[in-house]
Tab-separated table of C-alpha atoms and ligand atoms in Angstrom:
chain	number	residue	atom	x	y	z
A	216	MET	CA	-67.482	-40.248	-11.048
A	217	ARG	CA	-70.616	-40.415	-9.021
A	218	ILE	CA	-71.521	-37.019	-7.765
A	219	ILE	CA	-73.759	-36.659	-4.688
A	220	ILE	CA	-75.007	-33.218	-3.586
A	221	LEU	CA	-76.583	-33.325	-0.065
A	222	LYS	CA	-78.142	-30.721	2.205
A	223	ASP	CA	-75.485	-30.156	4.740
A	224	ASN	CA	-72.450	-31.337	6.556
A	225	GLN	CA	-74.357	-33.763	8.702
A	226	ALA	CA	-76.061	-35.391	5.597
A	227	VAL	CA	-72.589	-35.797	4.143
A	228	ALA	CA	-71.378	-37.390	7.216
A	229	ASP	CA	-74.458	-39.734	7.402
A	230	PHE	CA	-74.007	-40.747	3.739
A	231	GLY	CA	-70.320	-41.497	4.190
A	232	ALA	CA	-70.713	-43.389	7.466
A	233	GLN	CA	-73.505	-45.503	5.808
A	234	HIS	CA	-71.480	-46.140	2.786
A	235	ILE	CA	-68.466	-47.522	4.952
A	236	GLN	CA	-70.910	-49.529	7.092
A	237	ASN	CA	-72.364	-51.089	3.903
A	238	LYS	CA	-68.773	-51.950	2.727
A	239	LEU	CA	-68.062	-53.581	6.070
A	240	ARG	CA	-71.199	-55.726	5.990
A	241	GLN	CA	-70.302	-56.833	2.589
A	242	GLN	CA	-66.627	-57.479	3.503
A	243	PRO	CA	-65.936	-57.312	7.190
A	244	SER	CA	-62.361	-57.793	6.640
A	245	SER	CA	-61.918	-54.546	4.372
A	246	THR	CA	-58.834	-52.562	4.219
A	247	LEU	CA	-59.806	-48.878	4.527
A	248	GLY	CA	-57.845	-45.833	3.642
A	249	LEU	CA	-58.606	-43.066	6.053
A	250	ALA	CA	-58.128	-39.192	6.263
A	251	THR	CA	-57.759	-36.720	9.140
A	252	GLY	CA	-58.829	-33.076	9.307
A	253	SER	CA	-62.051	-31.503	9.955
A	254	SER	CA	-63.953	-33.083	7.108
A	255	PRO	CA	-64.481	-36.630	8.532
A	256	ILE	CA	-64.863	-35.862	12.142
A	257	LYS	CA	-68.794	-36.040	12.078
A	258	LEU	CA	-68.532	-39.141	9.909
A	259	TYR	CA	-66.261	-40.750	12.434
A	260	GLU	CA	-68.747	-39.884	15.170
A	261	GLN	CA	-71.389	-41.549	13.045
A	262	LEU	CA	-69.278	-44.734	12.759
A	263	ILE	CA	-68.711	-44.906	16.620
A	264	THR	CA	-72.434	-44.602	17.177
A	265	ALA	CA	-73.187	-47.382	14.750
A	266	TYR	CA	-70.587	-49.466	16.479
A	267	LYS	CA	-71.942	-48.815	19.884
A	268	ASN	CA	-75.515	-49.800	18.664
A	269	ASN	CA	-73.966	-53.052	17.379
A	270	GLU	CA	-74.669	-52.095	13.738
A	271	VAL	CA	-71.100	-52.716	12.601
A	272	SER	CA	-67.761	-54.225	13.687
A	273	PHE	CA	-64.220	-53.292	13.018
A	274	LYS	CA	-62.576	-56.213	14.574
A	275	ASP	CA	-61.370	-57.613	11.251
A	276	VAL	CA	-60.647	-54.286	9.551
A	277	THR	CA	-57.122	-52.867	8.665
A	278	THR	CA	-56.724	-49.134	8.030
A	279	PHE	CA	-54.122	-47.054	6.469
A	280	ASN	CA	-53.850	-43.406	6.830
A	281	LEU	CA	-53.036	-41.073	4.129
A	282	ASP	CA	-50.571	-38.795	5.790
A	283	GLU	CA	-48.594	-37.682	8.858
A	284	TYR	CA	-46.682	-34.527	9.650
A	285	LEU	CA	-42.929	-35.300	9.457
A	286	GLY	CA	-41.241	-34.363	12.693
A	287	LEU	CA	-44.125	-35.165	14.983
A	288	ALA	CA	-44.020	-38.338	17.221
A	289	ASP	CA	-47.043	-40.384	17.344
A	290	VAL	CA	-47.939	-39.302	20.984
A	291	HIS	CA	-47.767	-35.673	20.027
A	292	PRO	CA	-51.307	-34.070	20.430
A	293	GLN	CA	-51.224	-32.574	16.865
A	294	SER	CA	-49.941	-35.869	15.223
A	295	TYR	CA	-52.425	-37.598	12.946
A	296	ARG	CA	-51.947	-40.899	14.739
A	297	HIS	CA	-53.188	-39.093	17.862
A	298	PHE	CA	-56.015	-37.516	15.952
A	299	MET	CA	-57.067	-41.201	14.655
A	300	ASN	CA	-56.698	-42.905	18.003
A	301	THR	CA	-58.861	-40.251	19.847
A	302	GLN	CA	-61.361	-39.519	17.062
A	303	LEU	CA	-61.913	-43.024	16.107
A	304	PHE	CA	-59.775	-45.906	16.887
A	305	ASN	CA	-60.058	-45.733	20.768
A	306	HIS	CA	-63.934	-46.014	20.486
A	307	LEU	CA	-64.088	-48.950	18.022
A	308	ASP	CA	-63.320	-52.784	18.396
A	309	ILE	CA	-60.480	-52.347	15.875
A	310	LYS	CA	-57.178	-53.886	16.747
A	311	LEU	CA	-54.659	-51.037	16.998
A	312	THR	CA	-52.115	-53.314	15.456
A	313	ASN	CA	-54.172	-53.368	12.275
A	314	THR	CA	-54.166	-49.423	12.083
A	315	PHE	CA	-51.328	-47.755	10.088
A	316	VAL	CA	-50.161	-44.361	9.906
A	317	PRO	CA	-46.960	-43.177	8.411
A	318	ASP	CA	-44.198	-42.676	11.094
A	319	GLY	CA	-43.775	-38.936	11.438
A	320	SER	CA	-40.813	-39.497	13.884
A	321	THR	CA	-38.729	-41.547	11.467
A	322	THR	CA	-35.053	-40.851	10.976
A	323	ASP	CA	-35.087	-42.511	7.412
A	324	PRO	CA	-38.248	-41.003	5.716
A	325	PHE	CA	-37.372	-42.689	2.306
A	326	LYS	CA	-37.288	-46.094	3.797
A	327	THR	CA	-40.541	-45.451	5.835
A	328	CYS	CA	-42.272	-44.332	2.682
A	329	ALA	CA	-41.188	-47.442	0.638
A	330	ASP	CA	-42.089	-49.696	3.624
A	331	TYR	CA	-45.608	-48.012	3.697
A	332	GLU	CA	-46.214	-48.743	0.104
A	333	GLU	CA	-45.135	-52.365	0.528
A	334	LEU	CA	-47.278	-52.827	3.513
A	335	ILE	CA	-50.231	-51.656	1.761
A	336	VAL	CA	-49.599	-54.178	-1.142
A	337	GLY	CA	-48.857	-56.821	1.475
A	338	LYS	CA	-52.443	-56.416	2.878
A	339	GLY	CA	-53.952	-56.687	-0.533
A	340	GLY	CA	-54.381	-53.060	-1.238
A	341	ILE	CA	-56.999	-50.661	-0.192
A	342	ASP	CA	-60.600	-51.556	-0.647
A	343	LEU	CA	-62.169	-48.141	0.070
A	344	GLN	CA	-60.188	-44.963	0.494
A	345	LEU	CA	-61.912	-41.938	2.187
A	346	LEU	CA	-60.568	-38.569	1.142
A	347	GLY	CA	-60.963	-34.878	2.171
A	348	ILE	CA	-59.963	-32.254	-0.190
A	349	GLY	CA	-57.839	-29.103	0.383
A	350	LYS	CA	-59.106	-25.752	-0.732
A	351	ASN	CA	-56.392	-25.861	-3.325
A	352	GLY	CA	-57.602	-29.316	-4.546
A	353	HIS	CA	-55.055	-31.381	-2.774
A	354	ILE	CA	-55.645	-34.955	-1.722
A	355	GLY	CA	-53.599	-36.483	1.033
A	356	PHE	CA	-50.855	-33.948	1.141
A	357	ASN	CA	-50.315	-33.958	-2.567
A	358	GLU	CA	-50.214	-30.216	-3.120
A	359	PRO	CA	-50.755	-28.664	-6.735
A	360	SER	CA	-48.008	-29.738	-9.121
A	361	SER	CA	-47.679	-33.119	-7.473
A	362	SER	CA	-47.006	-35.798	-9.969
A	363	LEU	CA	-50.341	-37.585	-10.779
A	364	ALA	CA	-48.416	-40.723	-10.824
A	365	SER	CA	-46.584	-40.060	-7.339
A	366	ARG	CA	-45.947	-42.639	-4.625
A	367	THR	CA	-45.686	-42.276	-0.843
A	368	ARG	CA	-43.056	-39.763	-0.155
A	369	VAL	CA	-42.027	-36.676	1.672
A	370	LYS	CA	-43.878	-33.378	0.663
A	371	THR	CA	-43.606	-29.785	1.481
A	372	LEU	CA	-47.000	-28.383	2.562
A	373	SER	CA	-48.229	-25.163	0.695
A	374	LYS	CA	-48.754	-21.888	2.442
A	375	SER	CA	-52.475	-22.358	2.154
A	376	THR	CA	-52.387	-25.767	3.739
A	377	VAL	CA	-50.368	-24.599	6.727
A	378	GLU	CA	-52.781	-21.820	7.171
A	379	ALA	CA	-55.784	-23.934	6.803
A	380	ASN	CA	-54.477	-26.283	9.570
A	381	GLN	CA	-53.124	-23.497	11.819
A	382	HIS	CA	-56.172	-23.841	14.047
A	383	PHE	CA	-55.280	-27.203	15.228
A	384	PHE	CA	-52.035	-25.788	16.832
A	385	ASN	CA	-51.513	-23.434	19.747
A	386	PRO	CA	-50.060	-20.112	18.516
A	387	ASP	CA	-46.649	-20.812	20.305
A	388	GLU	CA	-46.546	-24.288	19.080
A	389	PHE	CA	-44.259	-25.641	16.395
A	390	GLN	CA	-46.357	-26.367	13.327
A	391	PRO	CA	-44.655	-28.735	10.662
A	392	TYR	CA	-44.454	-27.698	7.046
A	393	LEU	CA	-43.328	-31.187	5.856
A	394	SER	CA	-45.365	-34.332	5.617
A	395	ILE	CA	-45.252	-38.049	4.471
A	396	THR	CA	-48.113	-38.689	2.282
A	397	MET	CA	-49.424	-41.570	0.233
A	398	GLY	CA	-48.951	-40.504	-3.473
A	399	ILE	CA	-51.711	-39.800	-5.991
A	400	GLY	CA	-50.673	-43.000	-7.885
A	401	SER	CA	-50.856	-44.863	-4.482
A	402	ILE	CA	-54.375	-43.481	-3.819
A	403	MET	CA	-55.641	-44.211	-7.390
A	404	GLU	CA	-54.891	-47.822	-6.725
A	405	ALA	CA	-57.620	-48.027	-3.991
A	406	LYS	CA	-60.542	-50.029	-5.498
A	407	GLU	CA	-62.997	-47.759	-4.541
A	408	ILE	CA	-62.665	-43.978	-3.436
A	409	LEU	CA	-65.097	-41.626	-1.403
A	410	LEU	CA	-64.261	-37.876	-1.415
A	411	ILE	CA	-66.158	-35.875	1.057
A	412	ALA	CA	-66.371	-31.983	0.892
A	413	THR	CA	-68.324	-29.431	2.898
A	414	GLY	CA	-68.524	-25.813	3.215
A	415	GLU	CA	-68.126	-22.943	0.632
A	416	THR	CA	-64.272	-22.925	1.098
A	417	LYS	CA	-64.151	-26.094	-0.905
A	418	ALA	CA	-66.482	-24.829	-3.839
A	419	ASN	CA	-63.731	-23.911	-6.133
A	420	ALA	CA	-61.737	-27.006	-5.703
A	421	ILE	CA	-64.733	-29.175	-6.191
A	422	GLN	CA	-65.617	-27.253	-9.410
A	423	GLN	CA	-62.038	-27.872	-10.561
A	424	THR	CA	-62.250	-31.640	-9.433
A	425	VAL	CA	-65.508	-32.453	-11.204
A	426	GLU	CA	-65.550	-30.007	-14.199
A	427	GLY	CA	-61.862	-28.845	-14.594
A	428	PRO	CA	-59.419	-30.303	-16.862
A	429	LEU	CA	-57.339	-33.133	-15.670
A	430	SER	CA	-54.332	-31.356	-14.090
A	431	ALA	CA	-51.547	-31.456	-11.397
A	432	HIS	CA	-52.835	-27.902	-10.738
A	433	CYS	CA	-55.817	-29.570	-9.030
A	434	PRO	CA	-54.602	-32.983	-7.822
A	435	ALA	CA	-58.149	-34.162	-6.960
A	436	SER	CA	-59.029	-33.938	-10.653
A	437	ILE	CA	-57.302	-37.211	-11.112
A	438	LEU	CA	-60.455	-38.921	-9.618
A	439	GLN	CA	-62.108	-38.344	-13.096
A	440	MET	CA	-59.804	-41.254	-14.086
A	441	HIS	CA	-61.025	-43.717	-11.292
A	442	SER	CA	-63.739	-46.071	-12.453
A	443	LYS	CA	-65.298	-46.265	-8.925
A	444	ALA	CA	-64.954	-42.797	-7.276
A	445	ILE	CA	-67.827	-40.931	-5.308
A	446	ILE	CA	-67.663	-37.304	-4.622
A	447	ALA	CA	-70.133	-36.582	-1.909
A	448	MET	CA	-70.607	-32.844	-0.995
A	449	ASP	CA	-73.059	-30.395	0.756
A	450	GLU	CA	-74.797	-27.628	-1.167
A	451	ASP	CA	-72.182	-25.077	-0.176
A	452	ALA	CA	-69.308	-27.113	-1.539
A	453	ALA	CA	-71.521	-27.590	-4.801
A	454	GLN	CA	-72.260	-24.052	-5.355
A	455	GLN	CA	-69.754	-23.375	-8.056
A	456	LEU	CA	-70.595	-26.450	-10.201
A	457	HIS	CA	-71.888	-25.450	-13.669
A	458	ASP	CA	-74.025	-28.606	-14.317
A	459	ILE	CA	-75.400	-28.979	-10.798
A	460	ASP	CA	-79.091	-29.833	-12.053
A	461	PHE	CA	-77.629	-32.455	-14.451
A	462	TYR	CA	-75.726	-34.084	-11.476
A	463	LYS	CA	-78.876	-34.104	-9.258
A	464	TYR	CA	-80.836	-35.431	-11.920
A	465	VAL	CA	-78.460	-38.233	-12.629
A	466	GLU	CA	-78.179	-39.106	-8.841
A	467	LYS	CA	-82.019	-39.304	-8.687
A	468	GLU	CA	-81.898	-41.849	-11.427
A	469	ASN	CA	-78.865	-43.750	-9.816
A	470	GLN	CA	-81.037	-44.159	-6.520
A	471	ARG	CA	-83.408	-46.639	-8.512
A	472	TYR	CA	-80.503	-49.247	-8.852
A	473	ILE	CA	-77.722	-48.284	-6.552
A	474	LYS	CA	-77.961	-49.206	-2.828
A	475	SER	CA	-75.271	-46.906	-1.177
B	594	F6R	C1	-55.781	-35.151	5.864
B	594	F6R	C2	-55.611	-34.963	4.342
B	594	F6R	C3	-55.898	-33.694	3.802
B	594	F6R	C4	-57.310	-33.199	4.274
B	594	F6R	C5	-57.722	-31.799	3.474
B	594	F6R	C6	-58.940	-31.382	3.958
B	594	F6R	O1	-55.481	-36.574	6.158
B	594	F6R	O2	-55.351	-35.934	3.731
B	594	F6R	O3	-56.088	-33.867	2.480
B	594	F6R	O4	-58.377	-34.029	3.874
B	594	F6R	O5	-56.539	-30.948	3.785
B	594	F6R	O6	-58.807	-30.811	5.429
B	594	F6R	P1	-60.122	-30.273	6.175
B	594	F6R	O7	-61.057	-31.614	6.173
B	594	F6R	O8	-59.467	-30.051	7.498
B	594	F6R	O9	-60.618	-29.414	5.520
């Protein structure tokens, strides 16, 4: 794992956006895995700015989102499809037909999950997967105790995840507690992974991910087994790491020969 500790939220967004742009310059027809939530919002803003400045194009890019609420139609303002369209896709030259989000309004979730897996394989797999991390160490909506080999499937959200996402919903609005999520095994097949984490509420999950044992109790700890995973975080999210000086030293050395 490459562990990158940056000053703040903005620096993490800048790094992540630059990393994605570098990937698209090398491979303009990349397939990206994307996340929703608060973590990538600034990063997406940076990508939009870069596109508007003619620094990057998404016209040949395909995307797959990690997850969607089960029971929300794609037009629902809290659906992850709506989030992606409004926060990113509508502002780029990407073809909406090349953007995929699990169908939360499906009447046959099991088929929808199997089809999603097939579609990813059919597009040649994910070249670069962007991840956020839950306070409990989840990636996608793979909550603690999820099989580390799991595939795209229906998952029940934990109480802490429902609470963490409550602020996106109006108090009188139905908040789903079921999701369709890519599995941990599916995520691990991405050729490259970039996880971003900011704020002290993520500090414990980050410590478990980087230094804890490999365990379904902290799903993100599986990234220890990925040969090309970057964990980019701000100082607040890094504050519980025991070997923080070592990671900073190693990354300083990395800068001599790694471009991004
Ligand atoms: C969202 C997703 C989740 C979030 C995680 C962190 O598509 O897959 O794993 O990345 O819940 O959410 P935020 O960024 O809102 O703290």
